[in-house]
XYZ file of N, CA and C in Angstrom:
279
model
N 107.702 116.103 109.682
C 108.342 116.328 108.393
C 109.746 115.736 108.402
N 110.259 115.365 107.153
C 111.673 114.719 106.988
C 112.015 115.366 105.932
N 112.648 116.823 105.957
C 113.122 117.425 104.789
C 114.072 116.849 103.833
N 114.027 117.260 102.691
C 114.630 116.607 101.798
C 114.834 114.696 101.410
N 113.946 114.247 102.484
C 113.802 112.462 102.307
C 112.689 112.759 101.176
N 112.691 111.510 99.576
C 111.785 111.498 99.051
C 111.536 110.423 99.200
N 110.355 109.828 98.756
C 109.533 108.455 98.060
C 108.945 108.097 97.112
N 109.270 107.035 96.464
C 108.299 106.678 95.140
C 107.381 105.858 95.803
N 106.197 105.974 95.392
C 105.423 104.600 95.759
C 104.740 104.099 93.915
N 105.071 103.151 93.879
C 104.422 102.363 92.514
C 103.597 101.416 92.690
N 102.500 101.426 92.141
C 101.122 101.083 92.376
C 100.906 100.341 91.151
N 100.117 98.595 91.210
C 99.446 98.780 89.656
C 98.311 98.016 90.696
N 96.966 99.336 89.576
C 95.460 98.995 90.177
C 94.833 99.179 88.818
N 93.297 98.452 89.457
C 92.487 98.308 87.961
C 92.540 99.861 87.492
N 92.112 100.210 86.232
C 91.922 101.477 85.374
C 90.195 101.188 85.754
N 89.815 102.614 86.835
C 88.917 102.553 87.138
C 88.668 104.265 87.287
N 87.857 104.838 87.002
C 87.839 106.238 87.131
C 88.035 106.814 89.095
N 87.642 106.125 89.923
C 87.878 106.508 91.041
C 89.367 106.196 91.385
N 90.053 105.188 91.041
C 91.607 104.582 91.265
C 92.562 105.983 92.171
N 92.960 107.354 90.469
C 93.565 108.087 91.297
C 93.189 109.007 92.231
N 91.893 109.584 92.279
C 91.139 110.595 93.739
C 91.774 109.677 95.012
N 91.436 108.283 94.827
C 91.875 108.031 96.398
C 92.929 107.649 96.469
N 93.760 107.174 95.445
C 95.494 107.628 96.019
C 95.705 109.174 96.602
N 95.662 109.810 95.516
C 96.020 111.679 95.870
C 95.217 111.524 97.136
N 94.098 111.503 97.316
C 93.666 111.573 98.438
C 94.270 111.344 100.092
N 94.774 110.299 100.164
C 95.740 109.859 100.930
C 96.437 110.710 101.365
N 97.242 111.234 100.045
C 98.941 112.140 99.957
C 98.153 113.884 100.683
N 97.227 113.915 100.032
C 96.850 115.440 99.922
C 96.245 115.433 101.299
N 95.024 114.809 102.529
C 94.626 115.203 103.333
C 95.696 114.641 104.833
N 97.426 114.483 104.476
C 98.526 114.629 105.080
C 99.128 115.933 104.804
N 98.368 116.945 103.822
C 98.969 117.975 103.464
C 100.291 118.109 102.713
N 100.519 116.744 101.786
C 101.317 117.099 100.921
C 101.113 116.966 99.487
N 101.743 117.557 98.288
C 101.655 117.911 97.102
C 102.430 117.047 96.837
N 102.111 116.147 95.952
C 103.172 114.341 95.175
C 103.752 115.726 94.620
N 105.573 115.253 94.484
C 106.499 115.995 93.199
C 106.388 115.661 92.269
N 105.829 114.471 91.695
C 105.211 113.711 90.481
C 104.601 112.480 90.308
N 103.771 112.516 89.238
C 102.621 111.696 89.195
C 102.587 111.823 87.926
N 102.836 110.127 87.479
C 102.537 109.328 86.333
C 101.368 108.382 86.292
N 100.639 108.556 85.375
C 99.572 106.679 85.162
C 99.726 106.850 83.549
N 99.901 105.485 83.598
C 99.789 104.753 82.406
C 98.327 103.766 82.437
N 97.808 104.281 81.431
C 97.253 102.479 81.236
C 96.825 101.733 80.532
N 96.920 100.664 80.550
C 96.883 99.513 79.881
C 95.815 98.538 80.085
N 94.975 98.663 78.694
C 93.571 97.863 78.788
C 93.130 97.769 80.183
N 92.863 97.064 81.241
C 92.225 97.487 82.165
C 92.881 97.435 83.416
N 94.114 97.806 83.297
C 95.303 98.080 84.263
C 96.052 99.397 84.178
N 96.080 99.931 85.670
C 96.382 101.159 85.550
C 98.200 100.878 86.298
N 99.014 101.544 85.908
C 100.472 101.552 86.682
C 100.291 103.192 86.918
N 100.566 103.083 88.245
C 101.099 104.750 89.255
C 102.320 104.552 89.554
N 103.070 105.883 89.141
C 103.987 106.012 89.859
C 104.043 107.679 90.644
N 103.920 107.943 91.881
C 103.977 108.646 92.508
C 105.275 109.200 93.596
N 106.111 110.441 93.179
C 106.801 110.722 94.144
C 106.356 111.890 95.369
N 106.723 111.450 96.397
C 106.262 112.151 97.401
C 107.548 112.823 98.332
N 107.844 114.325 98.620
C 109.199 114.837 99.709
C 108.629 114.661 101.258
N 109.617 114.599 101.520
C 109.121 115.665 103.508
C 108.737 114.793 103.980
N 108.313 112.590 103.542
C 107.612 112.304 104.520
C 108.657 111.316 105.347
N 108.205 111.110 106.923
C 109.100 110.705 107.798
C 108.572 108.891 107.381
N 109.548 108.230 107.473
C 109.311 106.700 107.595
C 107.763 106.087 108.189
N 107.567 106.276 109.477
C 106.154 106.319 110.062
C 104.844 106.917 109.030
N 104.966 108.391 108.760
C 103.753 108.107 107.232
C 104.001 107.823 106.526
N 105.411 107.151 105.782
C 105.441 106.632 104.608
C 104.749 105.175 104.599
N 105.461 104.741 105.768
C 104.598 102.950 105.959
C 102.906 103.300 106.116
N 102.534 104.055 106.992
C 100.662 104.170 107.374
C 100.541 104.588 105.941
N 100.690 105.705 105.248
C 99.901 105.735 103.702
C 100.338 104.221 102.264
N 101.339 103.700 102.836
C 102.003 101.859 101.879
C 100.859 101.891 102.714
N 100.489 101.373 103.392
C 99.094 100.501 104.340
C 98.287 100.851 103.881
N 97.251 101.893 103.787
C 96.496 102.306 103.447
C 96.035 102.408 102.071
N 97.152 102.667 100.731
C 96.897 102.385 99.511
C 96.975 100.777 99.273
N 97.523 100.103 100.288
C 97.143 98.216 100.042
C 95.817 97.914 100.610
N 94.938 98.784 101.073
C 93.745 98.350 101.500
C 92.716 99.063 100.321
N 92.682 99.843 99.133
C 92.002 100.113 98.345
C 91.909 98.938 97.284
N 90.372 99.011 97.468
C 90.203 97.933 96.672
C 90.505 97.322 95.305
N 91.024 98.014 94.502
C 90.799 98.547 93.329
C 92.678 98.030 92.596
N 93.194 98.653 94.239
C 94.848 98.424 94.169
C 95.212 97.129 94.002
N 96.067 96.631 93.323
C 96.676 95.051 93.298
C 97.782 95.267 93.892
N 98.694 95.620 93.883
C 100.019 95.651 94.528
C 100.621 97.344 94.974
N 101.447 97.255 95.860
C 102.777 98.884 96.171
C 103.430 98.511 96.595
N 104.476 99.190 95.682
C 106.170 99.456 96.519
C 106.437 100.408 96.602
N 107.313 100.304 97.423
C 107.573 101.917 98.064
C 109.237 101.806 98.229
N 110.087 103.031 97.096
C 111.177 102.807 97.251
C 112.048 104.341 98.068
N 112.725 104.178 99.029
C 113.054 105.543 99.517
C 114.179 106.060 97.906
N 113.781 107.214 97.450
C 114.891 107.483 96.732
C 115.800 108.331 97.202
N 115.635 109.072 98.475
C 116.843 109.550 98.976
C 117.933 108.710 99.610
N 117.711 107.944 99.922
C 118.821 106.727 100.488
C 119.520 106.074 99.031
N 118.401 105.808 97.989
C 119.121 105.175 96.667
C 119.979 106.141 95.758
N 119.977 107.960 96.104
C 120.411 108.871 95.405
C 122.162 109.254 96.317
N 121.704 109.069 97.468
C 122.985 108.879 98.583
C 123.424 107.640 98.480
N 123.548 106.655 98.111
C 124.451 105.662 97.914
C 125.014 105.739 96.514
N 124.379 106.234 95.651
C 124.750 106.185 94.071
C 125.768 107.301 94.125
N 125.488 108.281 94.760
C 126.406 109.706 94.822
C 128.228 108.824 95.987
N 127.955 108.505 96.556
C 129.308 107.857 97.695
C 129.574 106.884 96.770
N 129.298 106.128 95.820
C 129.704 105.017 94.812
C 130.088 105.481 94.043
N 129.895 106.888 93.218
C 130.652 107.386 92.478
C 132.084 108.397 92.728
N 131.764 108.770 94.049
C 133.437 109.467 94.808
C 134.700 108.799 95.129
């Protein structure tokens, strides 16, 4: 666990009814609950955006790996937002 580190990971995969089970899937049989979860979609493109707490660098990269090997997925990024919320906070002091 890495308390209080979060992550976004943003995803765009086809709009396919299986798409989000095996993202969540991923997140959930690591035993964690996403803090939020968006899809949009668009004619036959789906955009995810998923935030995830608590995970250490090491599962953040193995689950980025793992949602780039679903077939379905076209692209992920994965942005730490606790590092981007700690630099924005010291830029404003």
């Amino acid at each position: 666990m890495a308390p209080g580190r979060q992550v976004a990971f943003s995803l765009l995969a086809d709009a396919d009814p299986g798409t989000l089970p095996r993202i969540l899937e991923l997140v959930a049989k690591r035993g964690h609950v996403p803090l939020s979860l968006r899809s949009d979609c668009t004619g036959d493109s789906l955009a995810i955006e998923m935030k995830v707490g608590d995970l250490p660098q090491a599962e953040t990269d193995h689950i980025c790996r793992c949602l780039s090997q679903i077939p379905m997925v076209a692209r992920v990024t994965v942005t730490d937002i606790t590092a981007d919320s700690a630099a924005l906070l010291a830029a404003a002091e």
